[in-house]
Amino acid sequence: MKEYYDYKTVEKKWQQKWEDEGFFKTGEDADKENYYVLEMFPYPSGNLHMGHVRVYSIGDVIARYKKMKGYNVLHPMGWDAFGLPAENAAIKHGNVHPADWTWANIANMKEQMKRLGYSYDWEREVATATPDYYKWTQWFFVQMYKRGLAYKKKSAVNWCPDCNTVLANEQVINNRCERCDSEVEQKELEQWFFKITDYAEQLLEDQKLLKNWPEKVKIMQRNWIGRSEGMIIKFPVKGYDQELEVFTTRPDTVFGATYMVLAPEHPLVARLIKGTEKEEEVQRFINKVKKQKEMERTSPESEKEGMFTGAYAINPMTGKEIPIMIANYVLMGYGTGAIMAVPAHDQRDMDFALKYNIPIEVVIQPYDREEILTAEDLAGEAYTGDGYLVNSGEYNGLSVKEAFEKMAVDMEKKGTGYRKVNYRLRDWLISRQRYWGTPIPIVYCDKCGIVPVPEEELPVELPHDVEFKASGESPLKYAEDFINTRCPECGGPGRREVDTMDTFVDSSWYFLRYIDPKNTEEPVSREKAAKWFPVDQYIGGVEHAILHLLYARFFTKVISDLGFTDDVEPFTNWLAQGMVLKDGAKMSKSKGNVVDPGEILDKYGADTTRLFILFAAPPEKDLEWSDAGVEGSERFLNRVWRLVSENIKELKEAGRETVLNTSLFTSEDKELYRQANIAVKRVSEDIDERLNFNTAISAIMELTNACYHYLKDVKERNYALLKHVIDNLLLILSSFAPHMTAELWEELGNSGNVYEQSWPGYDEKALKKDEITIVVQINGKVRDKVDVDADISEDELKEIVFAQEKVKDYTEGKEIVKTIVIPKKLVNIVVR
């Protein structure tokens, strides 16, 4: 046996053995419970980065632990394979096809994963860019279309000029593309949407099922969905047989509405200005606003600009005519695209009213103010606090809450308004004007209109032979062989949709496909979904809290409605791991602080890499990369190796006793046995209950130290005990450092693979030392109690008692009488 851990030889040996013997194939034992652990699958960019290593190492520890605890474990891996980078590579290099680029990257990253020893069941591997996967993505689209959940409409969309594609609202960060950081423009296009808003209330309500999700993630989703209770109030338009409907959460302020504002894109604007003297002026303003970015229009710091349309609305509560304005701060995509403006009680409306000299009417009086509040008193600062109504007719004196309820009842009776719940959440825009994505299975027919591709004709496959243009335009627009087809309904000429789906659609259901990846008849069988779904433990970055996780929750609810599962939430537990930093910053090529996992694997091996990435920080915290920390992990593993190699003869001779005779243990034996049980208990709880892998590794390190102390301090060693302790040490370390522990397990002559063993239990009785309770009495009164080890000496006892009592006045010249009955009986120390 070598004196050091030869990771290059050992890791290669065990990786080959695991693959040859199918160690990681999903268990199907009907007598065992099932456990599904899943890390978010990667985009195949070419190489793993340290963030990948961290998340996959976390998942692998859990998977290995659960298997040793007796579960059937499903631990799959796949590829989020569609996306812009592959297409951009084809455009940039000119001689590489996105498919070839993607499959080459997958092969490389898969090899890196195998080098790290991850226990994936590769027989269940999926890639979203394969026809046998995206056939079912298209199938879900067709089902959603039939149910009215997929629809097409003309919309002002977020357009990335560099990516040459539309972005969903969630993909625009500070008015920039989340992928390339280009400034986003607004564009009017016909686009496909998923009606996620139909599930807005359920997405909120079902958060009660997410008991083991981080609260901050649930808050982020609640804020994004943005539920608000209010009313739709109808304002008749003077001179037109039409009403303007506005949503407001403050119907109690309707008497203070002194003007209306429409989004410049509102369809009524063109009708109001047509043929009037205002038409040309207003149209110029509309054209100007269209060039402004959404963030620029809605930011509190941005200048509020507007224009009078020349038309008036009638306030349904006061009967007064109020001007209809258009303004840059109102967007068509939110609410109804129209608002009632109450400048006295909304700062944005106040700023606008002051700028354009519009009347301001106070209708809410603060409780703590005696004088009636006036517009002059406000001095440009809107009052947004609580109070009671004034200048509001029959509603004067009512509280805000009381007025809301009474006005709602009255307006509903009159037909001038009705209660409504509104959501900030918008429908999910899924159209992308790019090639490398799932084709949208729709045919356009001059006779039949929009026709979904029949299920039996799926998948609609991407054509391989296309020409990529430097402009970034989708080559599907020019692929006539792809575009020209027959209408599925009438058999006449038809044209295929050339947009592809947002890649978040592909990743919104992949966790179900792993359960039944070879099924050619349906995306997943209900029977198999019942066995494995939902995912027990999901792991990924918090940056996916809104996009991926919200979409996955939505898709799961749709899939449940389609009858594939009774479960409406995809992930029972979710762990959001922190980032891997270097020099205090996120690793990036531009900052020159990237650590290449391949280089670390070459220099230190997989087990050292895994151990460091799990030991350096709690999983939910950011981790600072440290070369010294990696070297420390390497030293520790070699220390465990030497613990076996330097005592291999005696340990093998001792064999593996199934039952230790603890009654024959010396005090040193008892202490080592106690430390071993403590370590097993701590590691079990840290993995199972807290997911605190760093403290679990710390417990293993402490047990290793205890073994070395035993070997150093004890002359007549109990090698049967030491063998038992080291065996357990290897078992609890095996999830973190699987290669080395497998090799040491074999070197010790143990049967089977370490990975096939049961997780060790622990002896509750052995966890604590024997203790006695000292009761300190002074003048017959109990002054203190303290627990100490039963084998404490009299001198130590005096020191502990008096240090505890801090009664030095009693110490000199006083007789101490002690009576000890052990274990765990009272020891009376009487100071006379």
PDB file of N, CA and C in Angstrom, residues 199-211 213 218 553 556-557 567-569:
ATOM      1  N   TYR A 199     -52.818  31.553 -13.602  1.00  0.00           N
ATOM      2  CA  TYR A 199     -52.374  30.784 -12.434  1.00  0.00           C
ATOM      3  C   TYR A 199     -51.780  31.677 -11.348  1.00  0.00           C
ATOM      4  N   ALA A 200     -51.938  32.999 -11.491  1.00  0.00           N
ATOM      5  CA  ALA A 200     -51.317  33.927 -10.538  1.00  0.00           C
ATOM      6  C   ALA A 200     -51.767  33.651  -9.107  1.00  0.00           C
ATOM      7  N   GLU A 201     -53.070  33.503  -8.903  1.00  0.00           N
ATOM      8  CA  GLU A 201     -53.577  33.289  -7.550  1.00  0.00           C
ATOM      9  C   GLU A 201     -53.098  31.946  -6.995  1.00  0.00           C
ATOM     10  N   GLN A 202     -53.088  30.921  -7.837  1.00  0.00           N
ATOM     11  CA  GLN A 202     -52.625  29.614  -7.373  1.00  0.00           C
ATOM     12  C   GLN A 202     -51.138  29.633  -7.056  1.00  0.00           C
ATOM     13  N   LEU A 203     -50.362  30.378  -7.840  1.00  0.00           N
ATOM     14  CA  LEU A 203     -48.927  30.493  -7.563  1.00  0.00           C
ATOM     15  C   LEU A 203     -48.691  31.137  -6.202  1.00  0.00           C
ATOM     16  N   LEU A 204     -49.554  32.068  -5.832  1.00  0.00           N
ATOM     17  CA  LEU A 204     -49.443  32.682  -4.504  1.00  0.00           C
ATOM     18  C   LEU A 204     -49.972  31.746  -3.424  1.00  0.00           C
ATOM     19  N   GLU A 205     -51.148  31.205  -3.650  1.00  0.00           N
ATOM     20  CA  GLU A 205     -51.802  30.368  -2.643  1.00  0.00           C
ATOM     21  C   GLU A 205     -50.962  29.138  -2.314  1.00  0.00           C
ATOM     22  N   ASP A 206     -50.350  28.547  -3.324  1.00  0.00           N
ATOM     23  CA  ASP A 206     -49.600  27.310  -3.111  1.00  0.00           C
ATOM     24  C   ASP A 206     -48.243  27.536  -2.462  1.00  0.00           C
ATOM     25  N   GLN A 207     -47.897  28.785  -2.191  1.00  0.00           N
ATOM     26  CA  GLN A 207     -46.654  29.014  -1.438  1.00  0.00           C
ATOM     27  C   GLN A 207     -46.713  28.366  -0.057  1.00  0.00           C
ATOM     28  N   LYS A 208     -47.920  28.137   0.435  1.00  0.00           N
ATOM     29  CA  LYS A 208     -48.051  27.467   1.734  1.00  0.00           C
ATOM     30  C   LYS A 208     -47.498  26.048   1.693  1.00  0.00           C
ATOM     31  N   LEU A 209     -47.385  25.491   0.479  1.00  0.00           N
ATOM     32  CA  LEU A 209     -46.825  24.146   0.330  1.00  0.00           C
ATOM     33  C   LEU A 209     -45.299  24.167   0.314  1.00  0.00           C
ATOM     34  N   LEU A 210     -44.710  25.354   0.178  1.00  0.00           N
ATOM     35  CA  LEU A 210     -43.258  25.477   0.043  1.00  0.00           C
ATOM     36  C   LEU A 210     -42.626  25.727   1.405  1.00  0.00           C
ATOM     37  N   LYS A 211     -42.872  24.834   2.335  1.00  0.00           N
ATOM     38  CA  LYS A 211     -42.430  25.033   3.717  1.00  0.00           C
ATOM     39  C   LYS A 211     -40.921  25.004   3.866  1.00  0.00           C
ATOM     40  N   TRP A 213     -38.663  26.053   1.558  1.00  0.00           N
ATOM     41  CA  TRP A 213     -38.012  26.986   0.632  1.00  0.00           C
ATOM     42  C   TRP A 213     -37.517  28.185   1.424  1.00  0.00           C
ATOM     43  N   LYS A 218     -39.473  33.115  -1.538  1.00  0.00           N
ATOM     44  CA  LYS A 218     -40.934  33.221  -1.593  1.00  0.00           C
ATOM     45  C   LYS A 218     -41.367  34.689  -1.633  1.00  0.00           C
ATOM     46  N   ARG A 553     -42.892  26.174 -11.561  1.00  0.00           N
ATOM     47  CA  ARG A 553     -44.098  26.024 -10.739  1.00  0.00           C
ATOM     48  C   ARG A 553     -45.353  26.140 -11.613  1.00  0.00           C
ATOM     49  N   THR A 556     -45.744  23.004 -13.778  1.00  0.00           N
ATOM     50  CA  THR A 556     -46.180  21.855 -12.975  1.00  0.00           C
ATOM     51  C   THR A 556     -47.683  21.903 -12.748  1.00  0.00           C
ATOM     52  N   LYS A 557     -48.225  23.085 -12.533  1.00  0.00           N
ATOM     53  CA  LYS A 557     -49.664  23.212 -12.313  1.00  0.00           C
ATOM     54  C   LYS A 557     -50.440  22.879 -13.590  1.00  0.00           C
ATOM     55  N   ASP A 567     -49.616  16.263  -7.894  1.00  0.00           N
ATOM     56  CA  ASP A 567     -48.807  17.289  -7.222  1.00  0.00           C
ATOM     57  C   ASP A 567     -48.813  18.577  -8.032  1.00  0.00           C
ATOM     58  N   VAL A 568     -48.865  19.702  -7.335  1.00  0.00           N
ATOM     59  CA  VAL A 568     -48.924  21.001  -8.009  1.00  0.00           C
ATOM     60  C   VAL A 568     -47.650  21.821  -7.797  1.00  0.00           C
ATOM     61  N   GLU A 569     -46.723  21.295  -7.023  1.00  0.00           N
ATOM     62  CA  GLU A 569     -45.440  21.972  -6.816  1.00  0.00           C
ATOM     63  C   GLU A 569     -44.319  21.009  -7.197  1.00  0.00           C
TER      64      GLU A 569
END
